[in-house]
């Protein structure tokens, strides 16, 4: 990430104007109603890198103001993801920690004549706010006395009213061209047990009320959010102006562009829909851009952070291609992945001049070479039609080199009664040769059956986030499961190691594989293929 992005320039100007460096503070405020995705990483990276640069606090605050959608499992998942990415927070807070302070601040606004209890339905309130091109209609309850509003608000808190019977609204300007300033709702009634506060509260603050005031209470100096909140900024500033007191830092909101990824979505609401409709398995489905999904896919935190750093911070909206992330991932995997020989579509070769298994060396392990071995069926061709095939494929009378083994020549094709190939009769040579082809193989009797998940793009259109009926554009061939045969050495595969299936790509052990039973049914996920960009799955 550039050291001269606009946010940092703003901070430097604030420091020059007199803001003490020891008053700088940043935060990341996720809602615990889903798992983190790549878009969140951009925000985490920005706030965390600024906190490190200026040696100031980085706070993790859970915005838990809607008990209907929140769950402790998401809190655990979010903390796990942030730790996995390598980011550390100095303090963990919750919006619910400030419920009492927020309630008292709301009372303060009522006493100032800046807030009132509205006994209309949400539908009616929305109707009266109209559009930014129309004059709004004031609520008939807008002129309630401060005393009545204070008493009604207390009754709301104690649970005297049903859900939807009334709300607390800020009294600002029903004719403002900014709809957010047309008496926004501050509190609504929700008769649902909160995972942290239990049944203590029957009213819950809205995002607009809680967010800025929590920034103020925690003395966050710069509140950084994505561009979709830029129209909320006047309301953010208005609320803080009503509650401020001398000697306190006034948080300032600044917006940057969100991360949009081609052929993917960056909306937790839409991800919820995909899960509920069983289009994807869960939040950790490897086709999703969630951190848990990317982790299960085999993507490394180092590659993710380098990707985020490279795209930088700006106000310009654009769509990024996954190939940039794959570039950094490929560079890292090339250094750390363990090479393994795996055959996807096996063709049997029978060695007529080999009577017993020979043990060869491949990397740091012994490799059995038996009378029958598997090679990829596409690595054998009956009739050579061009020079490229002659160099790189096995054919009758043609010599090729087997990876870490012998030179081999095909002698004849043995077929089944139905005409399909049963096996290729071959001969091995132990002398050195200049043959260029090097084919991966596995010993048939020692091979390990494995299952492999191959992945493609989840959507058939470039920007599914921009269409309403986004599920109509699902790529139903975005996952394909195949069976393959690997070196038996892979029986000890673990979740932390990345593997290079020679000539195929990079793979990792799926986190839902059965590694405990004696059968060890191993499933591997494709991380990146060695195929041309954008063609990760051949269907």
Short mmCIF file of C-alpha atoms in Angstrom, two decimals:
data_model
loop_
_atom_site.label_atom_id
_atom_site.label_comp_id
_atom_site.label_asym_id
_atom_site.label_seq_id
_atom_site.Cartn_x
_atom_site.Cartn_y
_atom_site.Cartn_z
CA UNK A 1 0.00 0.00 0.00
CA UNK A 2 1.44 3.35 -1.03
CA UNK A 3 2.68 5.59 1.77
CA UNK A 4 1.07 8.55 0.05
CA UNK A 5 -2.55 7.44 -0.24
CA UNK A 6 -5.13 10.14 0.45
CA UNK A 7 -6.07 8.93 3.94
CA UNK A 8 -2.51 9.18 5.13
CA UNK A 9 -2.23 12.66 3.60
CA UNK A 10 -5.30 13.72 5.59
CA UNK A 11 -3.78 12.39 8.80
CA UNK A 12 -0.50 14.19 8.14
CA UNK A 13 -2.39 17.47 7.61
CA UNK A 14 -4.30 16.94 10.87
CA UNK A 15 -1.02 16.41 12.70
CA UNK A 16 0.40 19.61 11.21
CA UNK A 17 -2.72 21.46 12.35
CA UNK A 18 -2.08 20.41 15.93
CA UNK A 19 -3.61 16.94 16.41
CA UNK A 20 -1.25 15.12 18.83
CA UNK A 21 0.02 11.79 17.50
CA UNK A 22 -0.86 10.16 20.81
CA UNK A 23 -4.52 11.02 20.13
CA UNK A 24 -4.63 8.98 16.92
CA UNK A 25 -6.74 5.84 17.10
CA UNK A 26 -8.26 3.46 14.54
CA UNK A 27 -10.79 0.65 14.59
CA UNK A 28 -12.38 -2.14 12.58
CA UNK A 29 -16.11 -2.52 13.42
CA UNK A 30 -17.56 -5.73 11.88
CA UNK A 31 -21.13 -6.86 12.44
CA UNK A 32 -21.18 -10.42 13.84
CA UNK A 33 -23.87 -11.54 11.38
CA UNK A 34 -21.62 -13.36 8.92
CA UNK A 35 -18.02 -14.15 8.07
CA UNK A 36 -15.39 -11.75 6.77
CA UNK A 37 -14.61 -11.49 3.05
CA UNK A 38 -11.85 -9.89 0.99
CA UNK A 39 -13.58 -6.51 1.11
CA UNK A 40 -13.24 -6.49 4.89
CA UNK A 41 -9.54 -7.24 4.61
CA UNK A 42 -9.05 -3.97 2.75
CA UNK A 43 -10.52 -2.09 5.72
CA UNK A 44 -8.59 -4.12 8.29
CA UNK A 45 -5.33 -3.65 6.40
CA UNK A 46 -5.85 0.11 6.10
CA UNK A 47 -6.68 0.68 9.77
CA UNK A 48 -4.07 -1.74 11.08
CA UNK A 49 -1.28 -0.37 8.88
CA UNK A 50 -2.07 3.20 9.99
CA UNK A 51 -2.07 2.13 13.64
CA UNK A 52 1.32 0.48 13.17
CA UNK A 53 2.76 3.45 11.33
CA UNK A 54 1.72 5.93 13.99
CA UNK A 55 2.16 3.49 16.90
CA UNK A 56 -1.38 4.03 18.13
CA UNK A 57 -4.35 1.82 19.11
CA UNK A 58 -6.10 -0.53 16.68
CA UNK A 59 -9.45 -1.54 18.20
CA UNK A 60 -11.63 -4.47 17.15
CA UNK A 61 -15.23 -3.43 17.87
CA UNK A 62 -18.15 -5.74 17.19
CA UNK A 63 -21.19 -3.77 16.04
CA UNK A 64 -23.73 -6.00 17.77
CA UNK A 65 -26.88 -3.85 17.67
CA UNK A 66 -29.26 -6.32 16.00
CA UNK A 67 -29.82 -9.42 18.14
CA UNK A 68 -31.87 -11.15 15.43
CA UNK A 69 -28.96 -11.63 13.05
CA UNK A 70 -25.96 -11.93 15.35
CA UNK A 71 -24.31 -15.03 16.71
CA UNK A 72 -21.27 -15.82 18.83
CA UNK A 73 -20.09 -18.26 16.15
CA UNK A 74 -19.48 -15.29 13.86
CA UNK A 75 -17.52 -13.47 16.57
CA UNK A 76 -15.26 -16.50 16.93
CA UNK A 77 -14.94 -16.82 13.15
CA UNK A 78 -14.08 -13.13 12.69
CA UNK A 79 -11.39 -13.23 15.38
CA UNK A 80 -9.96 -16.41 13.89
CA UNK A 81 -9.81 -14.83 10.43
CA UNK A 82 -8.12 -11.64 11.63
CA UNK A 83 -5.54 -13.61 13.60
CA UNK A 84 -4.91 -15.92 10.63
CA UNK A 85 -4.25 -12.90 8.43
CA UNK A 86 -1.62 -11.73 10.89
CA UNK A 87 -3.36 -8.64 12.30
CA UNK A 88 -3.43 -7.93 16.04
CA UNK A 89 -5.80 -5.67 17.92
CA UNK A 90 -4.96 -3.95 21.20
CA UNK A 91 -8.52 -3.89 22.51
CA UNK A 92 -11.69 -5.86 21.85
CA UNK A 93 -14.96 -3.98 22.37
CA UNK A 94 -18.65 -4.35 21.57
CA UNK A 95 -21.34 -1.82 20.74
CA UNK A 96 -23.38 -3.53 23.45
CA UNK A 97 -20.73 -2.40 25.95
CA UNK A 98 -22.04 1.12 25.40
CA UNK A 99 -25.81 0.48 25.42
CA UNK A 100 -26.28 2.38 28.70
CA UNK A 101 -24.12 5.33 27.58
CA UNK A 102 -25.96 5.46 24.24
CA UNK A 103 -29.31 5.41 26.06
CA UNK A 104 -28.25 8.32 28.26
CA UNK A 105 -27.01 10.28 25.25
CA UNK A 106 -30.37 9.70 23.55
CA UNK A 107 -32.10 11.07 26.65
CA UNK A 108 -29.82 14.09 26.38
CA UNK A 109 -31.03 14.70 22.82
CA UNK A 110 -34.65 14.41 23.94
CA UNK A 111 -34.09 17.04 26.63
CA UNK A 112 -32.49 19.31 24.03
CA UNK A 113 -35.58 18.93 21.86
CA UNK A 114 -33.53 17.08 19.25
CA UNK A 115 -35.26 13.70 19.46
CA UNK A 116 -38.83 12.43 19.81
CA UNK A 117 -40.84 9.22 20.06
CA UNK A 118 -42.84 8.55 16.91
CA UNK A 119 -45.83 6.22 17.24
CA UNK A 120 -46.19 5.64 13.51
CA UNK A 121 -45.23 2.50 11.64
CA UNK A 122 -41.90 2.28 9.82
CA UNK A 123 -43.81 2.12 6.55
CA UNK A 124 -45.58 5.37 7.32
CA UNK A 125 -42.34 7.05 8.38
CA UNK A 126 -40.64 6.00 5.14
CA UNK A 127 -43.60 7.28 3.15
CA UNK A 128 -43.43 10.69 4.86
CA UNK A 129 -39.70 11.08 4.26
CA UNK A 130 -40.49 10.98 0.52
CA UNK A 131 -37.55 11.42 -1.88
CA UNK A 132 -34.71 13.93 -2.02
CA UNK A 133 -36.63 15.80 -4.77
CA UNK A 134 -39.80 16.17 -2.70
CA UNK A 135 -40.73 18.05 0.46
CA UNK A 136 -40.97 15.71 3.42
CA UNK A 137 -44.02 15.41 5.66
CA UNK A 138 -43.54 15.97 9.38
CA UNK A 139 -44.80 13.34 11.78
CA UNK A 140 -47.88 14.34 13.83
CA UNK A 141 -45.84 13.28 16.90
CA UNK A 142 -42.90 15.57 16.08
CA UNK A 143 -44.17 18.24 18.51
CA UNK A 144 -44.58 15.98 21.51
CA UNK A 145 -43.30 17.56 24.71
CA UNK A 146 -39.86 16.69 26.04
CA UNK A 147 -41.48 15.24 29.15
CA UNK A 148 -43.78 12.94 27.14
CA UNK A 149 -40.94 11.84 24.89
CA UNK A 150 -38.71 11.08 27.87
CA UNK A 151 -41.42 9.01 29.56
CA UNK A 152 -42.33 7.14 26.37
CA UNK A 153 -38.67 6.38 25.72
CA UNK A 154 -38.36 4.92 29.25
CA UNK A 155 -41.41 2.76 28.58
CA UNK A 156 -39.88 1.59 25.30
CA UNK A 157 -36.78 0.55 27.22
CA UNK A 158 -38.83 -1.39 29.79
CA UNK A 159 -40.68 -3.34 27.10
CA UNK A 160 -44.15 -1.77 27.46
CA UNK A 161 -44.64 -1.56 23.69
CA UNK A 162 -44.82 -4.16 20.99
CA UNK A 163 -42.34 -4.27 18.14
CA UNK A 164 -43.14 -1.66 15.52
CA UNK A 165 -45.43 0.33 17.82
CA UNK A 166 -43.03 3.24 18.14
CA UNK A 167 -39.46 4.37 17.51
CA UNK A 168 -37.17 7.14 18.68
CA UNK A 169 -36.27 9.61 15.91
CA UNK A 170 -33.79 12.45 15.72
CA UNK A 171 -35.38 15.83 15.00
CA UNK A 172 -33.29 17.38 12.24
CA UNK A 173 -34.77 18.56 8.92
CA UNK A 174 -37.65 16.93 7.06
CA UNK A 175 -36.87 19.04 3.97
CA UNK A 176 -33.20 18.20 3.68
CA UNK A 177 -32.11 17.01 0.22
CA UNK A 178 -30.16 14.33 2.11
CA UNK A 179 -32.74 11.70 3.08
CA UNK A 180 -30.52 10.56 5.96
CA UNK A 181 -31.18 13.87 7.72
CA UNK A 182 -34.97 13.61 7.52
CA UNK A 183 -35.52 12.66 11.14
CA UNK A 184 -33.68 9.30 11.08
CA UNK A 185 -34.61 6.49 13.46
CA UNK A 186 -32.28 6.17 16.43
CA UNK A 187 -33.93 3.32 18.35
CA UNK A 188 -36.32 0.51 17.46
CA UNK A 189 -38.05 -2.08 19.64
CA UNK A 190 -36.83 -5.67 19.31
CA UNK A 191 -38.13 -8.36 21.65
CA UNK A 192 -35.26 -10.75 21.01
CA UNK A 193 -32.68 -12.01 23.48
CA UNK A 194 -29.27 -10.50 22.88
CA UNK A 195 -26.39 -12.99 22.94
CA UNK A 196 -24.41 -10.72 25.32
CA UNK A 197 -26.91 -8.60 27.29
CA UNK A 198 -29.69 -11.19 27.45
CA UNK A 199 -33.18 -9.68 27.97
CA UNK A 200 -31.99 -6.51 29.68
CA UNK A 201 -32.85 -4.35 26.68
CA UNK A 202 -35.98 -4.12 24.55
CA UNK A 203 -34.69 -1.24 22.45
CA UNK A 204 -31.64 -1.32 20.21
CA UNK A 205 -29.74 1.57 18.58
CA UNK A 206 -29.58 1.79 14.80
CA UNK A 207 -26.25 1.71 13.00
CA UNK A 208 -26.26 5.48 12.38
CA UNK A 209 -26.80 6.28 16.03
CA UNK A 210 -24.48 3.68 17.55
CA UNK A 211 -21.61 3.86 15.07
CA UNK A 212 -20.53 7.48 15.40
CA UNK A 213 -21.22 7.71 19.11
CA UNK A 214 -19.14 4.60 19.76
CA UNK A 215 -16.34 6.21 17.77
CA UNK A 216 -16.71 9.23 20.03
CA UNK A 217 -16.80 7.20 23.24
CA UNK A 218 -13.70 5.25 22.20
CA UNK A 219 -12.04 8.45 20.95
CA UNK A 220 -11.39 7.15 17.45
CA UNK A 221 -9.63 9.94 15.58
CA UNK A 222 -10.36 8.85 12.01
CA UNK A 223 -13.42 6.75 11.20
CA UNK A 224 -12.65 5.04 7.87
CA UNK A 225 -15.44 3.41 5.87
CA UNK A 226 -16.35 2.60 2.28
CA UNK A 227 -17.99 4.99 -0.16
CA UNK A 228 -21.53 3.70 0.27
CA UNK A 229 -21.57 5.54 3.62
CA UNK A 230 -20.59 8.93 2.22
CA UNK A 231 -24.22 10.17 2.33
CA UNK A 232 -24.36 9.18 6.01
CA UNK A 233 -21.47 11.49 6.82
CA UNK A 234 -23.60 14.63 7.49
CA UNK A 235 -25.68 12.60 9.95
CA UNK A 236 -22.52 11.18 11.54
CA UNK A 237 -21.27 14.73 12.08
CA UNK A 238 -24.65 16.02 13.29
CA UNK A 239 -24.98 13.38 15.99
CA UNK A 240 -21.47 14.02 17.29
CA UNK A 241 -22.07 17.76 17.31
CA UNK A 242 -25.05 17.20 19.63
CA UNK A 243 -23.23 15.10 22.22
CA UNK A 244 -19.70 16.53 22.18
CA UNK A 245 -18.04 17.95 25.24
CA UNK A 246 -14.85 19.92 25.69
CA UNK A 247 -11.55 18.13 25.83
CA UNK A 248 -12.64 15.27 23.60
CA UNK A 249 -11.40 14.37 20.14
CA UNK A 250 -14.17 14.67 17.54
CA UNK A 251 -13.98 11.66 15.18
CA UNK A 252 -13.93 12.45 11.48
CA UNK A 253 -15.36 10.13 8.86
CA UNK A 254 -13.51 9.50 5.59
CA UNK A 255 -14.55 7.17 2.79
CA UNK A 256 -12.55 5.00 0.41
CA UNK A 257 -13.63 2.74 -2.43
CA UNK A 258 -14.76 -0.76 -1.59
CA UNK A 259 -13.14 -3.83 -3.10
CA UNK A 260 -15.13 -5.31 -5.97
CA UNK A 261 -14.01 -8.63 -7.43
CA UNK A 262 -14.92 -9.81 -10.92
CA UNK A 263 -17.24 -12.82 -11.16
CA UNK A 264 -17.88 -12.66 -7.42
CA UNK A 265 -19.97 -10.90 -4.77
CA UNK A 266 -18.92 -8.83 -1.76
CA UNK A 267 -22.19 -8.73 0.14
CA UNK A 268 -22.89 -10.74 3.28
CA UNK A 269 -26.61 -10.50 2.59
CA UNK A 270 -26.15 -12.11 -0.81
CA UNK A 271 -23.82 -14.72 0.62
CA UNK A 272 -26.54 -15.57 3.15
CA UNK A 273 -28.91 -16.11 0.22
CA UNK A 274 -26.46 -18.42 -1.54
CA UNK A 275 -26.11 -20.49 1.63
CA UNK A 276 -29.85 -20.60 2.35
CA UNK A 277 -30.59 -21.66 -1.24
CA UNK A 278 -27.88 -24.36 -1.01
CA UNK A 279 -26.00 -22.88 -3.96
CA UNK A 280 -22.85 -22.98 -1.82
CA UNK A 281 -22.13 -25.21 1.17
CA UNK A 282 -21.49 -22.60 3.83
CA UNK A 283 -19.41 -19.53 4.62
CA UNK A 284 -16.23 -21.53 4.06
CA UNK A 285 -17.19 -22.75 0.59
CA UNK A 286 -13.94 -22.45 -1.44
CA UNK A 287 -15.81 -20.65 -4.23
CA UNK A 288 -16.68 -17.71 -1.99
CA UNK A 289 -14.33 -14.74 -1.40
CA UNK A 290 -14.73 -15.17 2.36
CA UNK A 291 -11.55 -15.49 4.40
CA UNK A 292 -12.65 -18.92 5.65
CA UNK A 293 -13.43 -19.97 2.06
CA UNK A 294 -10.07 -18.75 0.79
CA UNK A 295 -8.30 -20.49 3.67
CA UNK A 296 -10.07 -23.75 2.87
CA UNK A 297 -9.20 -23.23 -0.80
CA UNK A 298 -5.52 -23.05 0.16
CA UNK A 299 -4.94 -19.34 -0.35
CA UNK A 300 -2.26 -18.00 1.99
CA UNK A 301 -2.56 -14.92 4.24
CA UNK A 302 0.68 -13.58 2.77
CA UNK A 303 -0.77 -13.61 -0.78
CA UNK A 304 -3.98 -11.94 0.42
CA UNK A 305 -2.10 -9.13 2.18
CA UNK A 306 0.16 -8.52 -0.81
CA UNK A 307 -2.91 -8.40 -3.05
CA UNK A 308 -4.59 -5.84 -0.78
CA UNK A 309 -1.42 -3.79 -0.56
CA UNK A 310 -1.05 -3.75 -4.34
CA UNK A 311 -4.59 -2.52 -5.11
CA UNK A 312 -4.08 0.41 -2.73
CA UNK A 313 -6.49 2.96 -1.27
CA UNK A 314 -8.44 5.48 -3.35
CA UNK A 315 -11.92 6.89 -3.88
CA UNK A 316 -12.23 5.46 -7.36
CA UNK A 317 -14.60 2.50 -7.74
CA UNK A 318 -13.27 -0.33 -9.86
CA UNK A 319 -13.46 -4.09 -10.26
CA UNK A 320 -10.37 -6.16 -9.57
CA UNK A 321 -9.52 -9.41 -11.26
CA UNK A 322 -8.69 -12.48 -9.22
CA UNK A 323 -5.60 -12.99 -11.41
CA UNK A 324 -3.72 -10.38 -9.35
CA UNK A 325 -4.27 -12.41 -6.17
CA UNK A 326 -3.29 -15.56 -8.08
CA UNK A 327 -0.07 -13.87 -9.20
CA UNK A 328 1.12 -13.38 -5.62
CA UNK A 329 -0.20 -16.76 -4.58
CA UNK A 330 1.60 -18.52 -7.44
CA UNK A 331 4.91 -16.85 -6.51
CA UNK A 332 4.63 -18.06 -2.94
CA UNK A 333 3.40 -21.57 -3.74
CA UNK A 334 6.24 -22.08 -6.21
CA UNK A 335 8.61 -21.75 -3.23
CA UNK A 336 6.77 -23.75 -0.57
CA UNK A 337 4.63 -26.42 -2.28
CA UNK A 338 5.65 -30.07 -2.05
CA UNK A 339 5.81 -31.71 -5.52
CA UNK A 340 3.71 -34.87 -5.81
CA UNK A 341 2.94 -37.13 -8.75
CA UNK A 342 -0.80 -37.56 -9.28
CA UNK A 343 -2.65 -39.08 -12.22
CA UNK A 344 -6.19 -37.84 -12.90
CA UNK A 345 -7.25 -39.99 -15.86
CA UNK A 346 -5.16 -43.16 -15.66
CA UNK A 347 -3.89 -45.35 -18.46
CA UNK A 348 -2.07 -48.55 -17.44
CA UNK A 349 1.41 -49.27 -18.71
CA UNK A 350 2.72 -52.84 -18.23
CA UNK A 351 6.50 -53.20 -18.19
CA UNK A 352 7.46 -56.50 -19.84
CA UNK A 353 11.13 -56.39 -18.80
CA UNK A 354 10.48 -55.71 -15.09
CA UNK A 355 9.74 -58.58 -12.74
CA UNK A 356 10.00 -56.99 -9.32
CA UNK A 357 9.35 -53.57 -7.80
CA UNK A 358 12.27 -51.17 -7.88
CA UNK A 359 12.60 -48.45 -5.26
CA UNK A 360 13.68 -45.10 -6.62
CA UNK A 361 14.39 -41.73 -5.00
CA UNK A 362 12.12 -38.74 -5.56
CA UNK A 363 12.96 -35.64 -3.53
CA UNK A 364 13.47 -36.90 0.03
CA UNK A 365 11.43 -40.08 -0.23
CA UNK A 366 11.45 -43.58 -1.71
CA UNK A 367 9.24 -44.14 -4.74
CA UNK A 368 8.08 -47.63 -5.81
CA UNK A 369 8.30 -48.49 -9.52
CA UNK A 370 6.32 -51.68 -10.18
CA UNK A 371 5.42 -53.77 -13.20
CA UNK A 372 2.23 -51.78 -13.76
CA UNK A 373 2.15 -48.01 -13.57
CA UNK A 374 -0.38 -45.28 -14.35
CA UNK A 375 0.22 -42.32 -16.64
CA UNK A 376 -2.28 -39.74 -17.86
CA UNK A 377 -4.28 -41.16 -20.74
CA UNK A 378 -3.67 -37.95 -22.73
CA UNK A 379 0.07 -38.62 -22.49
CA UNK A 380 -0.34 -41.56 -24.87
CA UNK A 381 -1.29 -41.09 -28.50
CA UNK A 382 -1.91 -43.85 -30.99
CA UNK A 383 -0.96 -41.89 -34.09
CA UNK A 384 1.50 -39.00 -34.07
CA UNK A 385 0.29 -36.21 -36.33
CA UNK A 386 2.76 -33.44 -35.49
CA UNK A 387 6.26 -32.89 -34.13
CA UNK A 388 5.02 -31.57 -30.79
CA UNK A 389 3.24 -34.84 -30.05
CA UNK A 390 6.36 -36.75 -31.03
CA UNK A 391 8.41 -34.86 -28.46
CA UNK A 392 5.99 -34.80 -25.54
CA UNK A 393 3.83 -37.93 -25.71
CA UNK A 394 4.25 -41.65 -25.53
CA UNK A 395 3.37 -43.63 -28.66
CA UNK A 396 4.18 -46.96 -30.24
CA UNK A 397 7.93 -47.10 -30.90
CA UNK A 398 8.42 -43.71 -29.20
CA UNK A 399 10.70 -43.23 -26.19
CA UNK A 400 9.90 -40.78 -23.39
CA UNK A 401 11.31 -40.18 -19.93
CA UNK A 402 9.31 -40.86 -16.78
CA UNK A 403 9.68 -38.34 -13.96
CA UNK A 404 12.47 -39.43 -11.55
CA UNK A 405 12.52 -42.87 -13.19
CA UNK A 406 13.39 -44.60 -16.46
CA UNK A 407 13.17 -44.05 -20.17
CA UNK A 408 10.25 -46.01 -21.52
CA UNK A 409 9.13 -47.13 -24.96
CA UNK A 410 5.66 -48.33 -25.96
CA UNK A 411 5.69 -51.66 -27.83
CA UNK A 412 2.02 -52.52 -28.39
CA UNK A 413 -1.57 -51.73 -27.42
CA UNK A 414 -3.56 -54.42 -25.63
CA UNK A 415 -7.30 -53.85 -25.92
CA UNK A 416 -10.46 -55.13 -24.25
CA UNK A 417 -12.94 -57.16 -26.33
CA UNK A 418 -15.01 -53.99 -26.77
CA UNK A 419 -12.09 -52.20 -28.42
CA UNK A 420 -11.05 -49.92 -25.56
CA UNK A 421 -7.45 -49.90 -24.34
CA UNK A 422 -6.69 -52.33 -21.52
CA UNK A 423 -3.01 -51.43 -21.17
CA UNK A 424 0.08 -50.46 -23.13
CA UNK A 425 2.89 -53.00 -23.21
CA UNK A 426 6.17 -51.16 -22.65
CA UNK A 427 9.88 -51.64 -22.15
CA UNK A 428 12.13 -49.61 -19.87
CA UNK A 429 15.73 -48.53 -20.52
CA UNK A 430 18.20 -47.69 -17.83
CA UNK A 431 20.76 -45.88 -19.98
CA UNK A 432 20.83 -42.11 -20.23
CA UNK A 433 18.95 -40.42 -23.02
CA UNK A 434 18.35 -36.97 -24.44
CA UNK A 435 14.58 -37.48 -24.56
CA UNK A 436 12.87 -34.20 -23.59
CA UNK A 437 9.52 -35.48 -22.39
CA UNK A 438 9.17 -36.11 -18.65
CA UNK A 439 5.86 -37.73 -17.75
CA UNK A 440 4.43 -37.99 -14.22
CA UNK A 441 3.31 -41.46 -13.16
CA UNK A 442 2.33 -43.52 -10.15
CA UNK A 443 2.81 -47.18 -9.39
CA UNK A 444 -0.53 -48.94 -9.79
CA UNK A 445 -0.22 -51.35 -6.86
CA UNK A 446 1.08 -48.66 -4.52
CA UNK A 447 -1.16 -45.81 -5.64
CA UNK A 448 -3.39 -43.85 -3.26
CA UNK A 449 -6.96 -43.11 -4.45
CA UNK A 450 -7.89 -39.50 -3.73
CA UNK A 451 -10.74 -37.13 -4.56
CA UNK A 452 -10.08 -33.70 -6.03
CA UNK A 453 -12.33 -30.63 -6.16
CA UNK A 454 -11.71 -28.48 -9.24
CA UNK A 455 -13.09 -24.95 -9.15
CA UNK A 456 -14.20 -22.33 -11.64
CA UNK A 457 -15.89 -18.95 -11.40
CA UNK A 458 -19.05 -18.91 -9.28
CA UNK A 459 -20.86 -16.54 -11.66
CA UNK A 460 -21.20 -16.34 -15.42
CA UNK A 461 -21.21 -12.53 -15.50
CA UNK A 462 -18.41 -10.14 -14.59
CA UNK A 463 -20.30 -7.97 -12.08
CA UNK A 464 -23.02 -10.03 -10.34
CA UNK A 465 -23.08 -7.50 -7.48
CA UNK A 466 -24.65 -4.97 -9.84
CA UNK A 467 -27.71 -6.98 -10.87
CA UNK A 468 -30.85 -7.61 -8.82
CA UNK A 469 -31.45 -11.22 -9.80
CA UNK A 470 -27.84 -12.23 -9.28
CA UNK A 471 -28.66 -15.90 -8.61
CA UNK A 472 -29.83 -16.23 -12.22
CA UNK A 473 -26.20 -15.97 -13.26
CA UNK A 474 -24.77 -18.75 -11.12
CA UNK A 475 -22.26 -20.97 -12.89
CA UNK A 476 -23.62 -24.40 -12.02
CA UNK A 477 -20.39 -25.95 -13.26
CA UNK A 478 -18.22 -23.96 -10.86
CA UNK A 479 -17.19 -27.14 -9.05
CA UNK A 480 -16.29 -30.53 -10.46
CA UNK A 481 -15.18 -33.50 -8.40
CA UNK A 482 -12.82 -36.05 -9.89
CA UNK A 483 -11.10 -39.18 -8.64
CA UNK A 484 -7.36 -39.57 -9.07
CA UNK A 485 -4.39 -41.70 -8.05
CA UNK A 486 -1.42 -40.32 -6.15
CA UNK A 487 1.86 -41.47 -4.71
CA UNK A 488 1.21 -43.37 -1.52
CA UNK A 489 3.43 -40.82 0.25
CA UNK A 490 0.45 -38.47 0.18
CA UNK A 491 -1.32 -40.65 2.77
CA UNK A 492 0.32 -38.44 5.41
CA UNK A 493 -0.95 -35.18 3.91
CA UNK A 494 -1.78 -32.43 6.40
CA UNK A 495 -3.83 -29.24 6.28
CA UNK A 496 -0.88 -26.87 6.62
CA UNK A 497 1.11 -28.11 3.63
CA UNK A 498 0.52 -27.03 0.04
CA UNK A 499 1.13 -29.53 -2.73
CA UNK A 500 2.12 -29.18 -6.35
CA UNK A 501 0.50 -31.93 -8.36
CA UNK A 502 3.09 -32.06 -11.13
CA UNK A 503 1.83 -30.50 -14.40
CA UNK A 504 -1.62 -29.94 -12.82
CA UNK A 505 -1.37 -27.08 -10.35
CA UNK A 506 -1.36 -26.38 -6.64
CA UNK A 507 -3.64 -28.19 -4.22
CA UNK A 508 -4.33 -28.50 -0.50
CA UNK A 509 -6.01 -31.02 1.73
CA UNK A 510 -9.63 -30.05 2.28
CA UNK A 511 -10.34 -29.17 5.90
CA UNK A 512 -13.34 -31.49 5.89
CA UNK A 513 -11.32 -34.52 4.79
CA UNK A 514 -11.50 -37.67 6.90
CA UNK A 515 -7.96 -37.93 8.25
CA UNK A 516 -8.81 -39.76 11.48
CA UNK A 517 -10.23 -43.11 10.35
CA UNK A 518 -8.08 -45.97 9.10
CA UNK A 519 -9.39 -45.47 5.55
CA UNK A 520 -8.37 -41.77 5.42
CA UNK A 521 -10.64 -40.65 2.60
CA UNK A 522 -8.62 -37.71 1.39
CA UNK A 523 -10.13 -34.82 -0.54
CA UNK A 524 -7.95 -32.11 -2.07
CA UNK A 525 -8.99 -28.66 -3.22
CA UNK A 526 -7.54 -26.98 -6.27
CA UNK A 527 -5.79 -23.74 -5.32
CA UNK A 528 -4.51 -22.68 -8.74
CA UNK A 529 -4.17 -24.67 -11.93
CA UNK A 530 -1.35 -24.46 -14.45
CA UNK A 531 -3.94 -23.81 -17.15
CA UNK A 532 -4.41 -20.43 -18.90
CA UNK A 533 -5.84 -17.68 -16.70
CA UNK A 534 -9.59 -17.79 -16.28
CA UNK A 535 -9.80 -21.48 -17.16
CA UNK A 536 -9.45 -23.18 -13.83
CA UNK A 537 -12.03 -25.85 -14.60
CA UNK A 538 -12.59 -27.78 -17.78
CA UNK A 539 -16.19 -28.91 -18.00
#
